[in-house]
Amino acid sequence: MAEIAPDIFFASISELNAKLRAKEFSCRELTKAFCDRIERIGPRYNALVLSLRKQAMSKAKDVDRELKRDRTRGPLQGIPYGVKDLLAVKKQPTTWGAKPYATQVFDYDAHIIERLNKVGAILIAKLSMVELAGGGDYRTAAASLTGPGLNPWDRTRWSGGSSSGPGAAVAAGLVSFAIGSETSGSILTPSAFCGLTGLRPTYGLVSRHGAMALSWTLDKLGPMCRSAEDCALVLHEIAGVDSDDPGSAGRSFNYTPQYTLRRLSEITIGYMPVDFQDGAEPSAQAAFRAAFDVIKSLGVKLKEIQLPELPYGALVGTIIAGEAGSIFEEFIRSGKVDQLADPHQIAGLKAMLDLPSTEYLRAMRVRSLVKAAFHDLFLNCDMILAPTRLGPANKVAEPLDTPGPPTKSRGGMIPGGNLAGLPAISLPCGFADGLPVAISLLGRPFYENQLIAIGNLFQKQTDWHRRRPPVEA
Amino acid sequence: MDISRRQLAGVILAGTVVGQSAAQAPAQAPPPSADAQLEGARSERRIAAQIIARVPLPMTVEPAFQFKA
């Protein structure tokens, strides 16, 4: 039996796949080691909902058989991963992070899991999340069936929401990568707080069939990984047409690093100066300034821009209220909503039923202005650079709306980018108060290759994405 | 959906009842009743509507969703 060295739990997808193909260890040995680790360490961060060891080991046996015959299925073959527990896994509980759904079971796999199955990836666990992806406007980190998501860098801090488990599990080396979801910030925020590289794809690029719906016009699924390269490898396999997802864009994604970038001097990256001067929380400003300098050193053009003053947060809240209110109407009226953990979330869901249709439609019409505004911004630049969050992770013990250090930056890139359906990648860029912080690149629709290419270049110049939290074996 | 103090404080223009009430609340106030929570949530919705209503909106602007036949 080959011993799995601790470094392996933090290896890239390409490194793991190469070692499997070189028979340095078998897929069964690798899968067992990851299952042992997530079962032992996952509860420490409230990251694990369900270990899928039995089916994972069976699948690993199949992969070993294939590798023995040199039958390869691509870079994800044999790679252990986890999914946020809003994705259906056949005949397994799918809790949506919420007590009223604790025993819910579907008889099919989510489309994204089918795709990953086909390329030989090994699903080892379902990972924790904020209840109902936080659609009712939660105010505590504890708004989850599994308790507050704890950050592997500091367990007194939150791992972020609503993809709390994927954030903590990838950071702690409990899975090689994870699938999260984002309605407005739920991939990018845990990625930033936990020191991961997270990619929010363009709306419609990845099928959501089999995922809990929170907002039909905002929901996206995407990879949370150790690097931009890993995000690309996962996105390559999960993106594509699906007739079962009415929002499917009918597009696929081919990772083509060799053809993606024209000369760097011809790439223009927009930014708001205040974000990289004194706009962020004081403890994070140095990291953002240094990251800006690294981006500048790549040889790209940098151009000052201004994000239009539009009520991004209010728009996201109103659109989610209109759509989630309809999706969860029966759940709310039945009284089951009262079993949720966060009283603010309960009230938020109930209040959704009072939303006038005119307010929802007005929000969707103003959303058209947001899309137009971003379209105009991208006439003058190829992508936009901003801090992912303006500071490090919140304290678990404090309400999430506790006023933080004052900031001059207005934020807006997360809700604005989500309203416009745009792709974004979050890249770790340093530390503040001992916790990771990150920058994001936001691009035009279906511009993932370009974002990943700049992300790759940034990560060749820095090693923040390789830093590991102090996880004991 | 992700939400945090920073989003609440920094994204919703002109602040919200949420941020204001958090700042004004007594340190050891008892948790609000379910009815008070619901009224608070409704109030937040009304304020969001007022903020959105300030955006000039020509009649020709259609909602930002597409239906596919």
Coordinates of C-alpha atoms in Angstrom, one line a residue:
Chain A
M1 CA 0.0 0.0 0.0
A2 CA 1.6 3.3 -1.1
E3 CA 1.7 6.0 1.5
I4 CA 0.0 9.2 0.6
A5 CA 2.4 12.0 1.6
P6 CA 0.8 15.2 3.2
D7 CA 1.8 17.3 0.2
I8 CA -0.5 15.2 -2.0
F9 CA -3.6 16.7 -0.4
F10 CA -2.5 20.1 -1.6
A11 CA -1.3 19.0 -5.1
S12 CA -2.8 20.5 -8.2
I13 CA -5.1 18.5 -10.4
S14 CA -2.4 18.0 -13.1
E15 CA 0.1 16.8 -10.5
L16 CA -2.3 14.3 -9.0
N17 CA -3.4 13.0 -12.4
A18 CA 0.2 12.6 -13.5
K19 CA 1.1 10.6 -10.4
L20 CA -2.0 8.4 -10.9
R21 CA -0.9 7.7 -14.5
A22 CA 2.6 7.1 -13.4
K23 CA 1.2 4.6 -10.9
E24 CA 2.9 6.3 -7.9
F25 CA -0.2 5.3 -6.1
S26 CA -3.5 3.9 -7.1
C27 CA -6.8 5.7 -7.4
R28 CA -8.1 3.5 -4.5
E29 CA -5.2 4.5 -2.3
L30 CA -5.7 8.2 -3.1
T31 CA -9.4 8.1 -2.6
K32 CA -9.1 6.2 0.7
A33 CA -6.6 8.8 1.9
F34 CA -8.9 11.7 1.0
C35 CA -11.9 10.0 2.5
D36 CA -10.0 9.3 5.8
R37 CA -8.9 12.9 5.9
I38 CA -12.2 14.5 5.2
E39 CA -14.0 12.3 7.7
R40 CA -11.4 13.1 10.3
I41 CA -10.8 16.8 9.7
G42 CA -14.0 17.9 7.9
P43 CA -16.1 18.2 11.1
R44 CA -13.5 20.5 12.6
Y45 CA -14.6 23.2 10.2
N46 CA -18.3 22.1 9.9
A47 CA -17.4 21.4 6.3
L48 CA -18.7 17.8 5.8
V49 CA -22.3 17.0 5.4
L50 CA -22.0 13.4 4.0
S51 CA -19.1 11.2 3.2
L52 CA -19.6 9.2 0.0
R53 CA -16.8 6.7 0.8
K54 CA -18.6 3.6 -0.4
Q55 CA -19.5 4.8 -3.9
A56 CA -16.2 6.7 -4.2
M57 CA -14.1 3.6 -3.5
S58 CA -16.2 1.6 -6.1
K59 CA -15.6 4.3 -8.6
A60 CA -11.9 4.4 -7.8
K61 CA -11.7 0.7 -8.5
D62 CA -13.1 1.4 -11.9
V63 CA -10.6 4.1 -12.5
D64 CA -7.7 1.8 -11.5
R65 CA -8.9 -0.7 -14.0
E66 CA -9.0 1.9 -16.7
L67 CA -5.6 3.2 -15.9
K68 CA -4.2 -0.3 -15.9
R69 CA -5.4 -0.6 -19.5
D70 CA -4.0 2.9 -20.3
R71 CA -7.5 4.1 -20.9
T72 CA -7.5 7.8 -20.0
R73 CA -10.4 10.2 -19.7
G74 CA -8.6 13.5 -19.2
P75 CA -7.0 15.4 -16.3
L76 CA -9.9 14.9 -13.8
Q77 CA -9.7 11.1 -14.0
G78 CA -9.2 9.7 -10.5
I79 CA -9.3 13.2 -8.8
P80 CA -11.3 13.3 -5.5
Y81 CA -13.7 16.2 -5.2
G82 CA -16.7 17.4 -3.2
V83 CA -19.9 19.3 -4.0
K84 CA -22.0 21.8 -2.2
D85 CA -25.0 20.1 -0.7
L86 CA -27.4 21.8 -3.0
L87 CA -26.6 19.3 -5.8
A88 CA -28.6 16.1 -6.2
V89 CA -26.7 12.9 -5.8
K90 CA -28.8 9.9 -6.6
K91 CA -30.2 8.1 -3.6
Q92 CA -28.3 10.2 -1.1
P93 CA -29.6 12.9 1.2
T94 CA -29.5 16.4 -0.3
T95 CA -30.2 18.8 2.5
W96 CA -29.8 22.2 0.9
G97 CA -28.2 23.1 4.3
A98 CA -31.6 23.3 5.9
K99 CA -33.2 21.2 8.6
P100 CA -36.6 21.0 6.9
Y101 CA -34.8 19.3 3.9
A102 CA -32.5 17.0 6.0
T103 CA -34.0 13.8 4.7
Q104 CA -34.7 14.9 1.1
V105 CA -33.5 12.3 -1.4
F106 CA -33.5 12.6 -5.2
D107 CA -33.4 9.6 -7.6
Y108 CA -31.0 11.2 -10.1
D109 CA -27.6 12.9 -10.2
A110 CA -27.3 16.6 -11.0
H111 CA -26.1 17.2 -14.6
I112 CA -22.8 18.5 -13.4
I113 CA -22.1 15.4 -11.4
E114 CA -23.0 13.2 -14.5
R115 CA -20.4 15.2 -16.5
L116 CA -17.7 14.8 -13.8
N117 CA -18.6 11.0 -13.5
K118 CA -18.0 10.6 -17.3
V119 CA -14.5 11.9 -17.1
G120 CA -13.6 9.8 -14.1
A121 CA -13.6 12.3 -11.3
I122 CA -14.3 10.8 -7.9
L123 CA -17.1 12.4 -5.8
I124 CA -16.1 11.7 -2.2
A125 CA -18.3 14.1 -0.2
K126 CA -21.2 16.5 0.0
L127 CA -20.1 19.7 1.6
S128 CA -21.9 22.2 3.9
M129 CA -23.6 25.4 2.9
V130 CA -25.7 28.2 4.3
E131 CA -29.3 27.0 4.6
L132 CA -31.2 27.5 1.3
A133 CA -28.0 29.3 0.0
G134 CA -28.9 32.2 2.2
G135 CA -31.7 33.4 0.0
G136 CA -33.8 34.7 2.9
D137 CA -31.1 37.2 3.8
Y138 CA -29.2 35.5 6.7
R139 CA -27.4 37.4 9.3
T140 CA -25.4 34.8 11.2
A141 CA -22.6 32.4 10.1
A142 CA -24.6 29.7 12.0
A143 CA -27.4 29.8 9.5
S144 CA -26.7 26.2 8.5
L145 CA -27.8 22.7 9.3
T146 CA -24.2 21.8 10.1
G147 CA -23.4 24.9 12.1
P148 CA -21.2 27.9 11.1
G149 CA -18.6 27.3 8.4
L150 CA -15.2 27.7 10.2
N151 CA -12.2 29.0 8.3
P152 CA -9.1 26.6 8.3
W153 CA -6.9 29.7 8.6
D154 CA -8.5 30.7 11.9
R155 CA -11.5 28.8 13.3
T156 CA -12.8 31.9 15.0
R157 CA -13.5 33.3 11.5
W158 CA -16.1 32.4 8.9
S159 CA -15.3 30.3 5.9
G160 CA -17.8 32.5 3.9
G161 CA -21.1 31.9 2.4
S162 CA -23.0 30.3 1.0
S163 CA -20.5 27.7 -0.3
S164 CA -19.0 27.4 3.2
G165 CA -18.0 23.8 3.0
P166 CA -16.4 23.9 -0.4
G167 CA -14.3 26.8 0.8
A168 CA -13.1 25.2 3.9
A169 CA -12.6 21.7 2.4
V170 CA -10.4 22.8 -0.5
A171 CA -8.4 25.1 1.7
A172 CA -7.7 22.3 4.3
G173 CA -6.8 19.8 1.6
L174 CA -9.9 17.6 2.2
V175 CA -10.8 17.5 -1.5
S176 CA -8.8 18.4 -4.6
F177 CA -11.5 20.7 -5.8
A178 CA -15.1 21.5 -5.2
I179 CA -18.2 22.6 -6.9
G180 CA -19.9 25.7 -5.4
S181 CA -22.8 27.8 -6.5
E182 CA -23.2 31.6 -6.8
T183 CA -26.3 33.7 -6.9
S184 CA -24.4 36.8 -5.7
G185 CA -21.0 36.1 -4.2
S186 CA -21.3 32.5 -2.9
I187 CA -18.3 31.2 -5.0
L188 CA -16.1 34.3 -4.9
T189 CA -16.5 35.1 -1.2
P190 CA -15.6 31.7 0.4
S191 CA -12.8 31.5 -2.2
A192 CA -11.4 34.8 -1.1
F193 CA -11.9 34.2 2.7
C194 CA -10.3 30.7 2.5
G195 CA -7.4 31.5 0.1
L196 CA -8.8 29.5 -2.9
T197 CA -9.0 30.3 -6.6
G198 CA -12.7 30.4 -7.5
L199 CA -14.3 30.9 -10.8
R200 CA -17.9 32.1 -11.4
P201 CA -18.8 31.2 -15.0
T202 CA -20.9 33.3 -17.3
Y203 CA -24.7 32.8 -16.6
G204 CA -25.9 29.7 -18.5
L205 CA -22.4 28.2 -19.3
V206 CA -22.8 25.4 -16.7
S207 CA -26.0 23.5 -16.4
R208 CA -27.9 23.9 -13.1
H209 CA -30.1 20.8 -13.6
G210 CA -30.2 19.0 -10.3
A211 CA -29.2 22.1 -8.2
M212 CA -31.5 23.8 -5.8
A213 CA -33.0 26.8 -7.4
L214 CA -32.8 30.1 -5.5
S215 CA -33.0 32.6 -8.4
W216 CA -33.6 31.3 -11.9
T217 CA -32.0 34.4 -13.5
L218 CA -29.0 34.6 -11.1
D219 CA -27.9 31.1 -10.1
K220 CA -24.6 29.7 -11.4
L221 CA -22.4 26.7 -10.6
G222 CA -18.6 26.8 -10.7
P223 CA -15.3 25.4 -9.6
M224 CA -13.5 26.3 -6.4
C225 CA -9.9 25.1 -6.7
R226 CA -6.2 25.7 -5.8
S227 CA -5.3 27.6 -9.0
A228 CA -6.6 29.3 -12.1
E229 CA -5.3 26.3 -14.1
D230 CA -7.3 23.9 -12.0
C231 CA -10.4 26.0 -12.4
A232 CA -9.9 25.8 -16.2
L233 CA -9.5 22.1 -16.2
V234 CA -12.7 21.7 -14.2
L235 CA -14.7 24.2 -16.2
H236 CA -13.6 22.5 -19.4
E237 CA -15.5 19.4 -18.2
I238 CA -18.6 20.9 -16.6
A239 CA -19.5 23.6 -19.1
G240 CA -21.8 22.8 -22.0
V241 CA -25.3 22.6 -23.4
D242 CA -28.1 21.0 -21.4
S243 CA -31.6 20.9 -22.6
D244 CA -32.7 20.2 -19.0
D245 CA -31.6 23.7 -17.9
P246 CA -33.8 26.4 -19.4
G247 CA -31.1 28.9 -18.7
S248 CA -28.5 27.0 -20.6
A249 CA -26.6 29.3 -23.0
G250 CA -25.9 26.6 -25.5
R251 CA -22.2 27.2 -25.3
S252 CA -19.3 25.1 -24.3
F253 CA -15.9 26.0 -22.9
N254 CA -12.6 24.8 -24.4
Y255 CA -9.5 25.5 -22.4
T256 CA -7.1 26.9 -24.9
P257 CA -4.2 28.5 -23.0
Q258 CA -1.9 28.4 -26.1
Y259 CA -4.3 30.5 -28.2
T260 CA -6.0 32.8 -25.7
L261 CA -4.0 35.9 -25.2
R262 CA -2.9 38.3 -27.8
R263 CA 0.1 40.4 -26.8
L264 CA -0.2 41.5 -23.2
S265 CA 0.4 45.1 -24.2
E266 CA -2.9 44.9 -26.1
I267 CA -4.9 43.8 -23.0
T268 CA -6.5 46.7 -21.1
I269 CA -7.6 46.1 -17.5
G270 CA -9.9 48.6 -15.9
Y271 CA -9.8 49.4 -12.2
M272 CA -11.1 52.0 -9.8
P273 CA -8.1 53.7 -8.2
V274 CA -9.6 54.0 -4.7
D275 CA -9.7 50.2 -4.5
F276 CA -5.9 50.0 -4.6
Q277 CA -5.2 53.1 -2.6
D278 CA -7.0 53.5 0.6
G279 CA -10.4 52.2 -0.3
A280 CA -10.3 48.8 1.3
E281 CA -10.1 47.9 5.0
P282 CA -6.8 49.1 6.4
S283 CA -5.4 45.7 7.1
A284 CA -5.9 44.6 3.5
Q285 CA -4.7 47.7 1.7
A286 CA -1.0 46.7 1.4
A287 CA -2.0 43.3 -0.1
F288 CA -4.2 44.9 -2.7
R289 CA -1.6 47.5 -3.6
A290 CA 1.0 44.8 -4.1
A291 CA -1.4 42.7 -6.2
F292 CA -2.0 45.7 -8.4
D293 CA 1.7 46.1 -8.9
V294 CA 2.0 42.5 -10.0
I295 CA -0.8 42.9 -12.5
K296 CA 0.9 46.0 -13.8
S297 CA 4.2 44.2 -14.1
L298 CA 2.7 41.7 -16.5
G299 CA 2.8 44.4 -19.2
V300 CA -0.9 45.0 -19.6
K301 CA -2.5 48.4 -20.0
L302 CA -4.3 49.7 -16.9
K303 CA -7.1 52.1 -17.3
E304 CA -9.0 54.0 -14.6
I305 CA -12.8 53.4 -14.8
Q306 CA -15.8 54.2 -12.6
L307 CA -18.5 51.7 -11.9
P308 CA -21.8 53.4 -12.5
E309 CA -23.7 54.4 -9.4
L310 CA -26.6 51.9 -9.4
P311 CA -28.3 50.2 -6.5
Y312 CA -26.7 46.8 -7.1
G313 CA -27.4 45.3 -3.7
A314 CA -31.0 46.4 -3.6
L315 CA -31.5 45.0 -7.1
V316 CA -30.1 41.6 -6.2
G317 CA -32.2 41.4 -3.0
T318 CA -35.4 42.3 -4.8
I319 CA -34.8 39.9 -7.7
I320 CA -34.0 37.1 -5.3
A321 CA -37.1 38.0 -3.3
G322 CA -39.3 37.8 -6.3
E323 CA -37.9 34.5 -7.6
A324 CA -37.1 32.7 -4.3
G325 CA -40.5 33.8 -3.0
S326 CA -42.1 31.9 -5.8
I327 CA -39.7 28.9 -5.6
F328 CA -40.2 28.5 -1.9
E329 CA -43.8 29.7 -1.7
E330 CA -45.3 26.4 -0.5
F331 CA -42.4 25.9 1.9
I332 CA -43.1 29.3 3.4
R333 CA -46.9 29.0 3.6
S334 CA -46.6 25.5 5.1
G335 CA -44.8 26.8 8.1
K336 CA -41.8 24.6 7.6
V337 CA -39.8 27.8 7.1
D338 CA -39.9 28.3 10.9
Q339 CA -37.5 25.3 11.3
L340 CA -34.7 27.3 9.7
A341 CA -31.8 28.3 12.0
D342 CA -31.6 32.0 11.3
P343 CA -34.6 34.1 12.5
H344 CA -33.7 36.9 10.0
Q345 CA -33.7 34.4 7.2
I346 CA -37.2 33.1 8.3
A347 CA -38.5 36.6 8.3
G348 CA -36.8 37.4 5.0
L349 CA -38.5 34.5 3.3
K350 CA -41.9 35.3 4.7
A351 CA -41.6 38.9 3.6
M352 CA -40.9 37.7 0.0
L353 CA -44.5 36.8 -0.3
D354 CA -45.5 40.4 0.0
L355 CA -43.3 41.7 -2.9
P356 CA -45.5 43.4 -5.5
S357 CA -44.9 42.2 -9.0
T358 CA -44.3 45.8 -10.1
E359 CA -41.3 46.0 -7.7
Y360 CA -39.8 42.8 -9.1
L361 CA -40.3 43.9 -12.7
R362 CA -38.9 47.4 -11.9
A363 CA -35.8 45.7 -10.5
M364 CA -35.5 43.5 -13.6
R365 CA -35.8 46.6 -15.8
V366 CA -33.1 48.5 -13.9
R367 CA -31.1 45.3 -14.2
S368 CA -31.1 46.0 -18.0
L369 CA -29.4 49.3 -17.2
V370 CA -26.8 47.4 -15.2
K371 CA -26.1 45.1 -18.2
A372 CA -25.9 48.1 -20.5
A373 CA -23.5 49.9 -18.1
F374 CA -21.2 46.9 -18.0
H375 CA -21.4 46.5 -21.7
D376 CA -20.3 50.2 -22.1
L377 CA -17.4 49.6 -19.6
F378 CA -16.1 46.8 -21.7
L379 CA -16.0 49.0 -24.7
N380 CA -12.9 50.6 -23.1
C381 CA -11.3 47.7 -21.3
D382 CA -11.1 43.9 -21.6
M383 CA -11.6 43.1 -18.0
I384 CA -12.0 44.8 -14.6
L385 CA -9.7 44.3 -11.6
A386 CA -11.0 44.8 -8.0
P387 CA -10.6 43.4 -4.5
T388 CA -12.9 40.4 -4.2
R389 CA -13.9 41.5 -0.7
L390 CA -12.6 44.6 0.9
G391 CA -11.2 42.8 3.9
P392 CA -10.7 39.3 5.4
A393 CA -13.3 36.9 6.8
N394 CA -15.9 38.0 9.4
K395 CA -15.7 36.8 12.9
V396 CA -17.9 33.8 13.4
A397 CA -19.2 35.0 16.8
E398 CA -20.5 38.4 15.4
P399 CA -23.6 39.0 13.4
L400 CA -22.7 39.3 9.7
D401 CA -24.1 42.9 9.6
T402 CA -21.9 44.1 12.4
P403 CA -20.3 47.3 11.1
G404 CA -16.7 46.6 10.0
P405 CA -13.9 49.0 9.6
P406 CA -14.9 52.0 7.4
T407 CA -14.0 51.7 3.7
K408 CA -14.0 54.2 0.9
S409 CA -14.4 51.6 -1.8
R410 CA -18.1 51.1 -2.8
G411 CA -17.8 47.5 -3.7
G412 CA -20.5 46.5 -6.2
M413 CA -18.4 44.3 -8.4
I414 CA -20.0 41.1 -6.9
P415 CA -23.7 42.0 -7.1
G416 CA -23.1 44.1 -10.3
G417 CA -21.3 41.2 -12.1
N418 CA -23.9 38.8 -11.0
L419 CA -26.8 41.0 -12.2
A420 CA -25.0 41.2 -15.6
G421 CA -24.3 37.5 -15.7
L422 CA -20.6 38.1 -16.1
P423 CA -17.7 35.6 -15.4
A424 CA -15.2 36.4 -12.7
I425 CA -12.2 34.7 -11.1
S426 CA -11.0 35.3 -7.6
L427 CA -7.2 35.0 -7.0
P428 CA -5.6 35.0 -3.5
C429 CA -3.3 38.0 -3.2
G430 CA -2.0 38.1 0.3
F431 CA -3.0 38.3 3.9
A432 CA -4.7 40.7 6.3
D433 CA -4.9 40.0 10.0
G434 CA -3.4 36.5 9.2
L435 CA -6.3 35.7 6.9
P436 CA -6.3 35.4 3.1
V437 CA -7.6 38.3 0.9
A438 CA -8.0 38.2 -2.9
I439 CA -8.4 40.2 -6.0
S440 CA -11.0 39.4 -8.8
L441 CA -11.0 39.8 -12.5
L442 CA -14.4 40.4 -14.1
G443 CA -14.8 39.8 -17.8
R444 CA -17.3 40.0 -20.7
P445 CA -19.7 37.1 -21.2
F446 CA -17.9 33.9 -22.1
Y447 CA -14.5 35.5 -21.5
E448 CA -13.4 32.8 -19.1
N449 CA -10.3 31.8 -21.1
Q450 CA -8.9 35.4 -20.9
L451 CA -9.6 35.7 -17.2
I452 CA -7.9 32.3 -16.6
A453 CA -4.9 33.4 -18.7
I454 CA -4.3 36.5 -16.7
G455 CA -4.9 34.5 -13.5
N456 CA -2.3 32.0 -14.6
L457 CA 0.2 34.7 -15.2
F458 CA -0.5 36.3 -11.8
Q459 CA 0.0 33.0 -10.1
K460 CA 3.3 32.4 -11.9
Q461 CA 4.5 35.7 -10.3
T462 CA 3.1 35.0 -6.8
D463 CA 2.7 32.0 -4.5
W464 CA -0.3 33.1 -2.4
H465 CA -2.4 30.3 -4.0
R466 CA 0.1 27.7 -2.7
R467 CA 0.0 28.8 0.9
R468 CA -1.6 26.3 3.3
P469 CA -3.5 26.9 6.5
P470 CA -2.2 25.3 9.7
V471 CA -4.2 22.0 9.4
E472 CA -3.0 19.3 11.6
A473 CA -2.9 15.8 10.2
Chain B
M1 CA -26.5 34.1 -1.8
D2 CA -23.6 35.8 0.0
I3 CA -24.1 38.7 2.3
S4 CA -21.8 40.2 4.8
R5 CA -21.5 43.4 6.8
R6 CA -19.3 44.8 4.1
Q7 CA -21.9 44.2 1.4
L8 CA -24.6 45.6 3.6
A9 CA -22.5 48.6 4.5
G10 CA -20.9 49.2 1.1
V11 CA -23.2 48.1 -1.6
I12 CA -26.7 49.2 -0.9
L13 CA -26.5 52.9 -1.7
A14 CA -27.5 55.4 1.0
G15 CA -27.3 52.7 3.7
T16 CA -30.1 50.5 4.8
V17 CA -32.3 50.0 7.8
V18 CA -30.3 46.9 8.6
G19 CA -27.0 48.7 8.9
Q20 CA -28.5 51.6 10.8
S21 CA -30.5 49.4 13.2
A22 CA -27.4 47.3 13.9
A23 CA -25.4 50.4 14.8
Q24 CA -28.2 51.8 17.0
A25 CA -29.2 48.7 18.8
P26 CA -28.4 48.5 22.5
A27 CA -25.5 46.1 23.2
Q28 CA -27.5 43.7 25.3
A29 CA -31.0 44.0 23.6
P30 CA -33.1 40.9 23.8
P31 CA -33.6 39.2 20.4
P32 CA -36.6 40.7 18.5
S33 CA -39.8 38.7 18.4
A34 CA -40.8 36.8 15.2
D35 CA -43.3 39.6 14.4
A36 CA -40.7 42.3 14.9
Q37 CA -38.3 40.3 12.6
L38 CA -41.0 40.0 9.9
E39 CA -41.8 43.7 10.1
G40 CA -38.1 44.5 9.9
A41 CA -37.7 42.3 6.8
R42 CA -40.7 44.0 5.2
S43 CA -39.2 47.4 6.0
E44 CA -36.0 46.4 4.4
R45 CA -37.9 45.4 1.3
R46 CA -39.7 48.7 1.2
I47 CA -36.4 50.6 1.5
A48 CA -34.8 48.5 -1.3
A49 CA -37.9 49.4 -3.4
Q50 CA -37.4 53.1 -2.6
I51 CA -33.7 53.0 -3.5
I52 CA -34.5 51.2 -6.8
A53 CA -37.3 53.7 -7.6
R54 CA -34.7 56.6 -7.6
V55 CA -33.1 55.2 -10.7
P56 CA -34.5 57.0 -13.8
L57 CA -36.2 54.4 -15.9
P58 CA -37.4 55.2 -19.4
M59 CA -40.6 53.4 -20.4
T60 CA -38.8 51.7 -23.3
V61 CA -36.6 49.6 -20.9
E62 CA -37.7 46.0 -20.8
P63 CA -36.9 43.5 -18.0
A64 CA -33.5 41.8 -18.2
F65 CA -34.7 38.2 -18.9
Q66 CA -35.0 36.2 -22.0
F67 CA -37.4 33.4 -22.8
K68 CA -36.3 30.8 -25.4
A69 CA -38.9 29.2 -27.5

